[in-house]
Every structure is written in structure tokens, then in C-alpha cells.
Amino acid sequence: MCLQGSRSERGLTGANGSYVGAGMLSAAVAGGVFASPPPASILAAILSLHNAGACGVLLIVKNYTGDRLNFGLAAEQARNCGVAVDVVIVAEDCAFDRPGKAGRRGLCGTVFVHKLAGAMAEEGSSLDQIVAKVTEVLKGTGTLGVSLSPCSVPGCLPSFDLPPGDMELGLENRGVLVARVMSGSFMTSLEMAGVSLTLMLANEETLRLFGPLSPVMREVLQMVCSTLLEKQEELNSLDRAAGDGDCGNTHAQAARAIQEWLQGHVVPGCPGRLLSVLAGLVQEKMGGSSGALYSLFLTAAAAHVTEGRSNAAAWAGAMHAGTQAMRRYGGAEPGDRTMLDALCPAADELTKLTTAPPGGQMLILQAAVQRATSGAESTRDLTARAGRASYIAAERLTRPDPGAVAVAAILRAVLESMERQKK
């Protein structure tokens, strides 16, 4: 989660607060006029985000001495409380050729940082990944600001005199390719007029992060829920030969519970926190052995995608941990005609994510879904050795196991959602 704060000068109070929202800032802290926010207020905001389930907190600080000191103190205090915190200093002012030891000031380029860091956090990037990306981008970012009128502290005279007249800033054509232009009142001023121009070197990945927010996890969950509701009767039909015919109903109950939760909650940016929430929902709303097994899987998996670990390798580890928990406590193994016959082949395939290049990750996910589908289909020829189906005569079990079919459908829904969002 991203936290930004500053003194309340030049209208910055409204600027930072207005960027709090999905895909941008999680919180903003304001100080008094020409004063940095106190460390106690900053620490309170950090702890609030931590208690809400943040894997880590990134402090975005403009390069002013008071801001650096107060945010630095709050960061150290938060670390002493066990919170993962990092700080990015924005210093992109181009007004001075030689800014001296104090460095360049932080200006409107901060808004770019809000967008980039917020988009990466929403996608599940780790704190280290976000800091590295923002630091890289800031090296190629510069702002030139021009005052068109003086400002004043309330109750005081203007800080300088500026005679009326036109002001012109001469620019030359340097042949720079402009990929995108954003013009507006992104960071306004108190009692003064001015303009600023911020330039940022951008590659394809940076421009993607500047695009509209794609709530990845929310859309994945919605697709999974829709799929389970569509397959309700198919799963019930498969279950009538081997159980009590309610496999589709129990999965539909879980899907409706998740849909209801999505309507009233913000999806946590920390994947581990999200999996823990889902574990509680299926345990309470799904019920039965299926609810317990899914809850076991999600709870064990959650530990592998916390504290900022949400990359492809971490998800592969989470999948493996979840399947191992189901095997350990459920007693079933691959080949016993259960959901593990779809889940385990997929988990094995996903272990390849630990060494795959970024471009090959989607191919591995596609292969994992195909192996899950094949595993589910293979259960029609297996002898049931676990669950209620193990009490049924083998000659009656001629159709695939409903639990395995449900798992394959869930994984395919995840894949289709991610493919759709990549387009």
C-alpha cells in the first residue's frame, strides 16, 4: 500500500488526498501550512494500513528536509513495530543546474509516482519491486515550474512581488517523441498562479502502468464465481452417481458468498490476506468436506503469498503448499478419484514458474489448466479409494469425479480471466 504526505503549502493537501483510491494511494497525511505532518500522524496512518492487511507500506515523500525527517522517523518507528516499510524520495525539480547538498525539490512528478506505485501494488507487486521501478523511473523524470503570481501564508504579506505582465518560457524543438500527454490541474496552488511541465522517460511497461486500472484479483474471482454457478447442475448430475447429488449446490453456495463479499468489500492488495478471507468464507458458507478441504488449501497457500511475496514463483509455492495440506489432512492421494487428480498435476506444472521467463508464464498456466482438465477426465477410469464414492460399486462410477471437474473449471476460469485482461 502507498502512503503520501506533505506540508499544506501550494495546495498540496487537496492534491494528495484526492489521489487516495483504488490503484493509487491508500492514504495521505497532511501537515499545517508550510509544515510537515508530525511523525505521530504518519505512524498512525502506517499502522492503520498494516492492520488492514497491507503486506508492506511505501512512503512517497517530496524532497524537503522536514518531510524527510518526519517520514524517516515514522518509518523507523513502524519498523520497530514489525511493519515492512520503505521510502521513496521524489526530487525531480529542474529549476537549478546545481541544486547543492539539499538536492532537487519534489514537485508534480510525485503524481506520476502515485500512479505507477499504486498500479503495481494493485497488481500484487512486492514492496521491493515497486521501489525498484519507481526509483528507475524517477531517474528520467524532471519538472520545470513557473510562478505567475506570489503566494502568502494566511495573515502575512506576499512572499515576493511580481509586476503585472506576460511571462514566456522559450522552448525549442528537440525531436523528442511524445508518447502520451496529460494536461490538467493535478497539483494546484494556494493563493498563487503557476504552471509546471513534467517530462518522464517511458518504456512500454511504464506506459501500461499509466493505463486504466485493471482490478486483476476482483475480475478473477468474479469469473470463478460465474463459472461455478453455470456448472451447478452439471456438478450435481455427476455427483448423483457417487454421492448425494449436491456437489454443484455446495460450490454454488461458496460462489454466492464470495459474490456477496465482493459487493461490500475492497479486495486486499495482499494476496495472502485475500486467500485467508476466502478460506473463512468457504469454511462458513460452503460446509461439508468440500468446504473444509478448500479452506485447508487456501489457508496453507496464504502463507506463501504474504509479506510482499506475490510473484509467479510465490504463487507456485502457494499452490504446492495447498495441495500438500489437502493430502496431509484429507488422507487422499492422486489416483484415488478425488479433486486431487486435477489439482496435483496442475500444481506440478506450475512449479515451472520458478524458472520461467516473464513471457513464458502464461504458457505454463495454460499447460497447468490442460493437465487439470485431463486429470479430471481420467477419474472416470479410476477406482475410488477416498470419500463417499469409495463406498459405491466401481461399475457404477463411469463418469468423471465432480470435485475434480470443479477444480478444473476453477483453474480454467482463472486462466480465461487473466487472458482477457492481457488483451
Tab-separated table of C-alpha atoms in Angstrom:
chain	number	residue	atom	x	y	z
A	1	MET	CA	0.000	0.000	0.000
A	2	CYS	CA	1.155	3.532	-0.762
A	3	LEU	CA	1.141	6.459	1.679
A	4	GLN	CA	1.909	10.042	0.691
A	5	GLY	CA	2.140	13.164	2.775
A	6	SER	CA	3.462	16.701	2.768
A	7	ARG	CA	3.196	20.167	4.201
A	8	SER	CA	-0.025	22.011	3.301
A	9	GLU	CA	1.615	24.511	1.005
A	10	ARG	CA	0.849	25.241	-2.618
A	11	GLY	CA	-2.434	23.361	-2.303
A	12	LEU	CA	-0.770	20.008	-1.668
A	13	THR	CA	-3.297	18.950	0.985
A	14	GLY	CA	-6.058	18.556	-1.579
A	15	ALA	CA	-3.738	17.146	-4.207
A	16	ASN	CA	-2.543	14.194	-2.152
A	17	GLY	CA	-5.899	13.420	-0.578
A	18	SER	CA	-7.600	13.411	-3.964
A	19	TYR	CA	-5.345	10.593	-5.153
A	20	VAL	CA	-6.453	8.174	-2.434
A	21	GLY	CA	-8.324	5.353	-4.132
A	22	ALA	CA	-8.059	2.011	-5.891
A	23	GLY	CA	-4.880	1.751	-7.932
A	24	MET	CA	-3.261	4.841	-6.439
A	25	LEU	CA	-2.684	5.973	-2.837
A	26	SER	CA	-4.008	4.061	0.159
A	27	ALA	CA	-3.708	7.076	2.472
A	28	ALA	CA	-2.429	10.653	2.628
A	29	VAL	CA	-1.174	12.638	5.627
A	30	ALA	CA	-1.157	16.457	5.632
A	31	GLY	CA	0.719	18.909	7.811
A	32	GLY	CA	-0.041	22.538	8.568
A	33	VAL	CA	0.681	25.393	6.165
A	34	PHE	CA	4.419	25.272	5.338
A	35	ALA	CA	4.818	22.500	7.943
A	36	SER	CA	5.446	18.785	7.543
A	37	PRO	CA	2.980	16.320	9.077
A	38	PRO	CA	4.061	15.180	12.556
A	39	PRO	CA	5.645	11.712	12.888
A	40	ALA	CA	2.823	10.549	15.185
A	41	SER	CA	0.237	11.187	12.464
A	42	ILE	CA	2.361	9.457	9.856
A	43	LEU	CA	2.918	6.445	12.122
A	44	ALA	CA	-0.818	6.219	12.837
A	45	ALA	CA	-1.520	6.047	9.105
A	46	ILE	CA	1.156	3.382	8.572
A	47	LEU	CA	-0.197	1.212	11.380
A	48	SER	CA	-3.757	1.608	10.101
A	49	LEU	CA	-2.704	0.271	6.705
A	50	HIS	CA	-0.715	-2.543	8.317
A	51	ASN	CA	-3.667	-3.569	10.481
A	52	ALA	CA	-5.900	-3.542	7.401
A	53	GLY	CA	-3.772	-6.305	5.873
A	54	ALA	CA	-1.107	-4.466	3.876
A	55	CYS	CA	1.918	-6.640	3.017
A	56	GLY	CA	4.044	-3.520	3.193
A	57	VAL	CA	3.778	0.262	3.174
A	58	LEU	CA	5.604	2.555	0.748
A	59	LEU	CA	6.081	6.147	1.898
A	60	ILE	CA	6.197	8.628	-1.003
A	61	VAL	CA	7.989	11.738	0.251
A	62	LYS	CA	8.810	15.002	-1.519
A	63	ASN	CA	12.380	16.162	-1.034
A	64	TYR	CA	12.008	18.762	1.718
A	65	THR	CA	14.072	18.491	4.893
A	66	GLY	CA	11.116	18.457	7.285
A	67	ASP	CA	9.278	15.843	5.261
A	68	ARG	CA	12.344	13.607	5.061
A	69	LEU	CA	12.978	13.838	8.803
A	70	ASN	CA	9.403	13.263	9.948
A	71	PHE	CA	8.643	10.477	7.490
A	72	GLY	CA	12.009	8.882	8.209
A	73	LEU	CA	11.303	8.886	11.937
A	74	ALA	CA	7.848	7.380	11.412
A	75	ALA	CA	9.327	4.723	9.125
A	76	GLU	CA	11.884	3.678	11.744
A	77	GLN	CA	9.199	3.562	14.434
A	78	ALA	CA	6.999	1.424	12.191
A	79	ARG	CA	9.857	-0.993	11.514
A	80	ASN	CA	10.299	-1.367	15.263
A	81	CYS	CA	6.640	-2.422	15.346
A	82	GLY	CA	7.297	-5.155	12.784
A	83	VAL	CA	5.868	-3.337	9.755
A	84	ALA	CA	7.525	-3.688	6.342
A	85	VAL	CA	8.151	-0.064	5.307
A	86	ASP	CA	10.170	1.587	2.569
A	87	VAL	CA	10.583	5.208	1.488
A	88	VAL	CA	10.871	6.813	-1.944
A	89	ILE	CA	12.131	10.400	-2.103
A	90	VAL	CA	10.784	12.378	-5.065
A	91	ALA	CA	13.292	15.039	-6.196
A	92	GLU	CA	12.712	15.964	-9.828
A	93	ASP	CA	12.790	19.800	-9.862
A	94	CYS	CA	14.853	21.110	-12.803
A	95	ALA	CA	14.920	24.784	-11.778
A	96	PHE	CA	18.540	24.654	-10.619
A	97	ASP	CA	21.524	23.369	-12.548
A	98	ARG	CA	23.379	22.737	-9.295
A	99	PRO	CA	20.871	22.089	-6.529
A	100	GLY	CA	23.542	21.609	-3.865
A	101	LYS	CA	23.557	19.158	-0.987
A	102	ALA	CA	19.857	19.628	-0.241
A	103	GLY	CA	19.056	18.173	-3.643
A	104	ARG	CA	16.224	18.929	-6.002
A	105	ARG	CA	12.746	19.638	-4.681
A	106	GLY	CA	9.842	17.258	-5.129
A	107	LEU	CA	7.156	18.692	-7.400
A	108	CYS	CA	4.394	17.453	-9.690
A	109	GLY	CA	6.362	14.389	-10.741
A	110	THR	CA	5.056	12.981	-7.468
A	111	VAL	CA	1.729	12.381	-9.211
A	112	PHE	CA	3.483	10.031	-11.654
A	113	VAL	CA	4.844	8.111	-8.683
A	114	HIS	CA	1.346	7.826	-7.192
A	115	LYS	CA	0.072	6.238	-10.391
A	116	LEU	CA	2.997	3.897	-11.022
A	117	ALA	CA	3.348	2.658	-7.450
A	118	GLY	CA	-0.397	2.330	-6.972
A	119	ALA	CA	-0.871	0.358	-10.179
A	120	MET	CA	1.933	-2.039	-9.271
A	121	ALA	CA	0.576	-2.511	-5.750
A	122	GLU	CA	-2.866	-3.285	-7.164
A	123	GLU	CA	-1.324	-5.941	-9.407
A	124	GLY	CA	0.336	-7.588	-6.405
A	125	SER	CA	3.932	-6.486	-6.940
A	126	SER	CA	6.166	-6.726	-3.893
A	127	LEU	CA	7.376	-3.681	-1.991
A	128	ASP	CA	10.913	-4.205	-3.313
A	129	GLN	CA	9.668	-4.428	-6.900
A	130	ILE	CA	7.684	-1.204	-6.570
A	131	VAL	CA	10.603	0.694	-5.038
A	132	ALA	CA	12.959	-0.520	-7.775
A	133	LYS	CA	10.582	0.512	-10.567
A	134	VAL	CA	9.793	3.937	-9.087
A	135	THR	CA	13.484	4.629	-8.434
A	136	GLU	CA	14.321	3.763	-12.039
A	137	VAL	CA	11.548	5.982	-13.432
A	138	LEU	CA	12.484	8.949	-11.256
A	139	LYS	CA	15.969	8.993	-12.794
A	140	GLY	CA	14.323	10.002	-16.070
A	141	THR	CA	11.742	12.427	-14.668
A	142	GLY	CA	12.029	16.204	-14.469
A	143	THR	CA	9.706	19.115	-13.659
A	144	LEU	CA	10.067	22.788	-14.539
A	145	GLY	CA	7.698	25.080	-12.658
A	146	VAL	CA	6.962	28.760	-13.274
A	147	SER	CA	5.228	31.085	-10.787
A	148	LEU	CA	2.850	33.590	-12.365
A	149	SER	CA	1.886	35.245	-9.079
A	150	PRO	CA	3.216	35.317	-5.482
A	151	CYS	CA	1.792	33.319	-2.591
A	152	SER	CA	1.364	34.212	1.068
A	153	VAL	CA	0.869	32.475	4.376
A	154	PRO	CA	-2.578	33.354	5.791
A	155	GLY	CA	-2.237	36.580	7.808
A	156	CYS	CA	1.080	37.563	6.202
A	157	LEU	CA	2.148	39.677	3.243
A	158	PRO	CA	3.015	38.064	-0.107
A	159	SER	CA	6.396	36.349	-0.076
A	160	PHE	CA	7.624	38.354	-3.097
A	161	ASP	CA	6.469	40.984	-5.595
A	162	LEU	CA	5.733	40.121	-9.185
A	163	PRO	CA	4.820	43.001	-11.517
A	164	PRO	CA	1.924	42.504	-13.916
A	165	GLY	CA	2.781	41.451	-17.431
A	166	ASP	CA	3.195	38.462	-19.702
A	167	MET	CA	5.681	35.705	-18.987
A	168	GLU	CA	7.096	33.452	-21.666
A	169	LEU	CA	9.149	30.313	-21.494
A	170	GLY	CA	11.051	29.667	-24.679
A	171	LEU	CA	11.306	26.062	-25.844
A	172	GLU	CA	12.981	24.544	-28.888
A	173	ASN	CA	12.004	21.559	-30.979
A	174	ARG	CA	14.367	18.760	-29.949
A	175	GLY	CA	12.665	15.978	-31.893
A	176	VAL	CA	11.506	14.140	-28.767
A	177	LEU	CA	8.752	11.603	-29.409
A	178	VAL	CA	5.868	12.318	-27.025
A	179	ALA	CA	4.033	9.059	-26.306
A	180	ARG	CA	1.294	10.458	-24.072
A	181	VAL	CA	0.166	13.883	-22.845
A	182	MET	CA	-1.778	14.542	-19.641
A	183	SER	CA	-2.900	18.111	-19.016
A	184	GLY	CA	-4.926	19.362	-16.071
A	185	SER	CA	-4.913	20.662	-12.508
A	186	PHE	CA	-3.087	17.716	-10.974
A	187	MET	CA	-1.353	19.694	-8.220
A	188	THR	CA	-2.765	23.167	-7.578
A	189	SER	CA	-1.550	26.139	-5.523
A	190	LEU	CA	-2.679	28.190	-2.543
A	191	GLU	CA	-3.295	31.835	-3.462
A	192	MET	CA	-0.937	31.838	-6.408
A	193	ALA	CA	-0.920	31.078	-10.096
A	194	GLY	CA	1.629	28.950	-11.838
A	195	VAL	CA	2.268	26.243	-14.369
A	196	SER	CA	4.635	23.311	-14.491
A	197	LEU	CA	5.803	20.869	-17.105
A	198	THR	CA	6.867	17.365	-16.104
A	199	LEU	CA	8.629	15.034	-18.529
A	200	MET	CA	9.260	11.359	-17.918
A	201	LEU	CA	11.196	8.846	-19.971
A	202	ALA	CA	8.815	5.938	-20.532
A	203	ASN	CA	9.035	2.452	-21.975
A	204	GLU	CA	6.176	0.136	-22.907
A	205	GLU	CA	5.837	-1.286	-19.386
A	206	THR	CA	5.711	2.172	-17.803
A	207	LEU	CA	3.011	3.310	-20.228
A	208	ARG	CA	0.995	0.186	-19.426
A	209	LEU	CA	1.013	1.104	-15.749
A	210	PHE	CA	-0.355	4.525	-16.658
A	211	GLY	CA	-3.376	2.894	-18.291
A	212	PRO	CA	-6.760	2.431	-16.607
A	213	LEU	CA	-6.735	0.229	-13.531
A	214	SER	CA	-7.473	-3.435	-14.147
A	215	PRO	CA	-8.623	-4.991	-10.872
A	216	VAL	CA	-6.999	-8.357	-11.561
A	217	MET	CA	-7.994	-10.332	-8.473
A	218	ARG	CA	-11.560	-8.995	-8.403
A	219	GLU	CA	-12.150	-9.962	-12.022
A	220	VAL	CA	-10.607	-13.402	-11.489
A	221	LEU	CA	-12.913	-14.069	-8.536
A	222	GLN	CA	-15.953	-12.865	-10.455
A	223	MET	CA	-15.118	-15.195	-13.334
A	224	VAL	CA	-14.626	-18.158	-10.978
A	225	CYS	CA	-17.957	-17.488	-9.259
A	226	SER	CA	-19.830	-17.175	-12.564
A	227	THR	CA	-18.300	-20.429	-13.793
A	228	LEU	CA	-19.299	-22.371	-10.673
A	229	LEU	CA	-22.858	-21.068	-10.871
A	230	GLU	CA	-23.079	-22.067	-14.538
A	231	LYS	CA	-21.802	-25.568	-13.721
A	232	GLN	CA	-24.084	-26.114	-10.725
A	233	GLU	CA	-26.410	-28.619	-12.394
A	234	GLU	CA	-23.588	-30.398	-14.257
A	235	LEU	CA	-21.727	-30.989	-10.988
A	236	ASN	CA	-24.916	-32.145	-9.261
A	237	SER	CA	-25.526	-34.619	-12.083
A	238	LEU	CA	-22.009	-36.041	-11.799
A	239	ASP	CA	-22.407	-36.317	-8.028
A	240	ARG	CA	-25.681	-38.259	-8.132
A	241	ALA	CA	-23.881	-41.443	-9.115
A	242	ALA	CA	-21.208	-41.191	-6.420
A	243	GLY	CA	-22.638	-39.031	-3.638
A	244	ASP	CA	-25.775	-37.237	-2.593
A	245	GLY	CA	-26.030	-35.087	-5.709
A	246	ASP	CA	-25.205	-31.740	-4.113
A	247	CYS	CA	-21.650	-31.028	-5.301
A	248	GLY	CA	-22.917	-28.285	-7.591
A	249	ASN	CA	-25.059	-26.796	-4.840
A	250	THR	CA	-22.178	-26.568	-2.362
A	251	HIS	CA	-19.903	-24.920	-4.925
A	252	ALA	CA	-22.712	-22.514	-5.846
A	253	GLN	CA	-23.115	-21.605	-2.169
A	254	ALA	CA	-19.443	-20.693	-1.997
A	255	ALA	CA	-19.692	-18.705	-5.233
A	256	ARG	CA	-22.663	-16.675	-3.991
A	257	ALA	CA	-20.941	-15.987	-0.669
A	258	ILE	CA	-17.872	-14.659	-2.489
A	259	GLN	CA	-20.007	-12.539	-4.830
A	260	GLU	CA	-21.807	-11.023	-1.856
A	261	TRP	CA	-18.492	-10.305	-0.146
A	262	LEU	CA	-17.122	-8.623	-3.285
A	263	GLN	CA	-20.085	-6.249	-3.375
A	264	GLY	CA	-19.297	-4.839	0.047
A	265	HIS	CA	-15.516	-5.058	0.346
A	266	VAL	CA	-12.335	-3.828	-1.291
A	267	VAL	CA	-10.153	-6.735	-2.407
A	268	PRO	CA	-6.994	-6.669	-0.224
A	269	GLY	CA	-3.810	-5.755	-2.056
A	270	CYS	CA	-2.008	-8.506	-0.149
A	271	PRO	CA	-2.790	-11.881	-1.830
A	272	GLY	CA	-2.206	-13.773	1.413
A	273	ARG	CA	-4.804	-11.649	3.161
A	274	LEU	CA	-7.273	-12.308	0.326
A	275	LEU	CA	-6.747	-16.077	0.476
A	276	SER	CA	-7.332	-16.011	4.236
A	277	VAL	CA	-10.615	-14.168	3.710
A	278	LEU	CA	-11.695	-16.715	1.092
A	279	ALA	CA	-10.740	-19.575	3.415
A	280	GLY	CA	-13.055	-18.199	6.075
A	281	LEU	CA	-15.889	-17.707	3.595
A	282	VAL	CA	-15.814	-21.236	2.170
A	283	GLN	CA	-15.454	-22.766	5.624
A	284	GLU	CA	-18.552	-20.928	6.819
A	285	LYS	CA	-20.745	-20.899	3.709
A	286	MET	CA	-19.770	-23.989	1.718
A	287	GLY	CA	-19.809	-26.505	4.531
A	288	GLY	CA	-19.194	-30.227	4.362
A	289	SER	CA	-15.974	-31.949	3.373
A	290	SER	CA	-15.539	-29.742	0.320
A	291	GLY	CA	-15.659	-26.583	2.428
A	292	ALA	CA	-13.070	-27.975	4.831
A	293	LEU	CA	-10.765	-29.089	2.008
A	294	TYR	CA	-10.912	-25.785	0.141
A	295	SER	CA	-10.379	-23.897	3.396
A	296	LEU	CA	-7.341	-26.063	4.165
A	297	PHE	CA	-5.943	-25.386	0.702
A	298	LEU	CA	-6.452	-21.618	0.899
A	299	THR	CA	-5.127	-21.309	4.450
A	300	ALA	CA	-1.935	-23.219	3.655
A	301	ALA	CA	-1.465	-21.314	0.393
A	302	ALA	CA	-1.908	-17.917	2.072
A	303	ALA	CA	1.358	-18.214	3.980
A	304	HIS	CA	3.314	-18.274	0.703
A	305	VAL	CA	1.974	-15.013	-0.760
A	306	THR	CA	2.347	-12.666	2.193
A	307	GLU	CA	4.916	-10.031	3.184
A	308	GLY	CA	5.188	-8.829	-0.394
A	309	ARG	CA	5.859	-12.276	-1.886
A	310	SER	CA	3.315	-12.321	-4.706
A	311	ASN	CA	5.360	-13.125	-7.805
A	312	ALA	CA	4.872	-16.156	-10.031
A	313	ALA	CA	7.265	-18.319	-8.011
A	314	ALA	CA	5.420	-17.469	-4.801
A	315	TRP	CA	2.083	-18.458	-6.356
A	316	ALA	CA	3.607	-21.765	-7.476
A	317	GLY	CA	4.753	-22.380	-3.898
A	318	ALA	CA	1.300	-21.467	-2.616
A	319	MET	CA	-0.343	-23.969	-4.959
A	320	HIS	CA	2.038	-26.710	-3.846
A	321	ALA	CA	1.515	-25.932	-0.152
A	322	GLY	CA	-2.245	-26.010	-0.586
A	323	THR	CA	-2.271	-29.409	-2.267
A	324	GLN	CA	0.102	-30.837	0.324
A	325	ALA	CA	-2.204	-29.678	3.135
A	326	MET	CA	-5.167	-31.384	1.471
A	327	ARG	CA	-3.202	-34.615	1.118
A	328	ARG	CA	-1.883	-34.480	4.677
A	329	TYR	CA	-5.190	-33.892	6.432
A	330	GLY	CA	-7.638	-35.358	3.925
A	331	GLY	CA	-5.800	-38.655	3.507
A	332	ALA	CA	-6.350	-38.909	-0.256
A	333	GLU	CA	-3.617	-39.165	-2.877
A	334	PRO	CA	-3.508	-38.665	-6.640
A	335	GLY	CA	-5.149	-41.687	-8.268
A	336	ASP	CA	-7.839	-42.040	-5.567
A	337	ARG	CA	-10.527	-40.451	-7.795
A	338	THR	CA	-10.804	-37.101	-5.992
A	339	MET	CA	-10.233	-33.426	-6.750
A	340	LEU	CA	-6.510	-34.072	-6.207
A	341	ASP	CA	-6.407	-35.827	-9.581
A	342	ALA	CA	-6.990	-32.433	-11.196
A	343	LEU	CA	-5.210	-30.280	-8.627
A	344	CYS	CA	-1.895	-32.124	-8.273
A	345	PRO	CA	-0.985	-32.257	-11.996
A	346	ALA	CA	-1.700	-28.532	-12.241
A	347	ALA	CA	0.416	-27.807	-9.162
A	348	ASP	CA	3.287	-29.856	-10.592
A	349	GLU	CA	3.143	-27.891	-13.844
A	350	LEU	CA	3.105	-24.567	-12.017
A	351	THR	CA	6.414	-25.353	-10.300
A	352	LYS	CA	7.986	-24.452	-13.665
A	353	LEU	CA	7.068	-20.837	-12.923
A	354	THR	CA	10.050	-20.609	-10.590
A	355	THR	CA	12.447	-20.659	-13.565
A	356	ALA	CA	10.238	-19.358	-16.386
A	357	PRO	CA	10.967	-16.049	-18.135
A	358	PRO	CA	8.182	-13.435	-17.845
A	359	GLY	CA	6.949	-14.154	-21.363
A	360	GLY	CA	6.581	-17.864	-20.659
A	361	GLN	CA	4.426	-17.654	-17.555
A	362	MET	CA	1.099	-17.619	-19.395
A	363	LEU	CA	2.113	-20.683	-21.414
A	364	ILE	CA	2.819	-22.559	-18.186
A	365	LEU	CA	-0.565	-21.556	-16.768
A	366	GLN	CA	-2.254	-22.785	-19.941
A	367	ALA	CA	-0.422	-26.103	-19.665
A	368	ALA	CA	-1.406	-26.400	-15.990
A	369	VAL	CA	-5.078	-25.934	-16.849
A	370	GLN	CA	-4.833	-28.537	-19.591
A	371	ARG	CA	-3.265	-31.028	-17.182
A	372	ALA	CA	-6.021	-30.329	-14.648
A	373	THR	CA	-8.667	-30.934	-17.315
A	374	SER	CA	-7.011	-34.189	-18.387
A	375	GLY	CA	-6.662	-35.251	-14.762
A	376	ALA	CA	-10.350	-34.647	-14.115
A	377	GLU	CA	-11.317	-36.617	-17.215
A	378	SER	CA	-9.062	-39.521	-16.178
A	379	THR	CA	-11.049	-40.057	-12.983
A	380	ARG	CA	-13.802	-41.835	-14.938
A	381	ASP	CA	-11.402	-44.804	-15.232
A	382	LEU	CA	-10.105	-44.724	-11.643
A	383	THR	CA	-11.234	-46.731	-8.632
A	384	ALA	CA	-12.498	-44.526	-5.814
A	385	ARG	CA	-10.379	-45.002	-2.688
A	386	ALA	CA	-11.404	-41.947	-0.685
A	387	GLY	CA	-14.567	-40.041	0.110
A	388	ARG	CA	-18.159	-41.154	-0.218
A	389	ALA	CA	-17.551	-42.549	-3.709
A	390	SER	CA	-15.323	-45.281	-2.208
A	391	TYR	CA	-18.480	-46.963	-0.863
A	392	ILE	CA	-20.052	-47.158	-4.330
A	393	ALA	CA	-19.636	-50.171	-6.613
A	394	ALA	CA	-16.916	-49.473	-9.187
A	395	GLU	CA	-19.162	-50.396	-12.151
A	396	ARG	CA	-21.485	-47.502	-11.249
A	397	LEU	CA	-18.702	-44.921	-11.376
A	398	THR	CA	-18.427	-44.330	-15.107
A	399	ARG	CA	-18.366	-40.523	-15.170
A	400	PRO	CA	-15.637	-38.102	-14.001
A	401	ASP	CA	-15.376	-37.164	-10.337
A	402	PRO	CA	-17.392	-33.969	-9.712
A	403	GLY	CA	-14.798	-32.498	-7.356
A	404	ALA	CA	-12.051	-32.894	-9.943
A	405	VAL	CA	-14.269	-31.370	-12.630
A	406	ALA	CA	-14.966	-28.398	-10.344
A	407	VAL	CA	-11.241	-27.819	-9.739
A	408	ALA	CA	-10.501	-27.926	-13.474
A	409	ALA	CA	-13.330	-25.450	-14.100
A	410	ILE	CA	-11.994	-23.073	-11.432
A	411	LEU	CA	-8.486	-23.121	-12.889
A	412	ARG	CA	-9.809	-22.582	-16.409
A	413	ALA	CA	-11.828	-19.599	-15.189
A	414	VAL	CA	-8.661	-18.122	-13.668
A	415	LEU	CA	-6.812	-18.618	-16.955
A	416	GLU	CA	-9.578	-17.110	-19.099
A	417	SER	CA	-9.855	-14.090	-16.832
A	418	MET	CA	-6.110	-13.441	-16.983
A	419	GLU	CA	-6.028	-13.906	-20.767
A	420	ARG	CA	-8.889	-11.446	-21.147
A	421	GLN	CA	-7.094	-8.858	-19.017
A	422	LYS	CA	-3.883	-9.272	-21.033
A	423	LYS	CA	-5.640	-8.210	-24.250
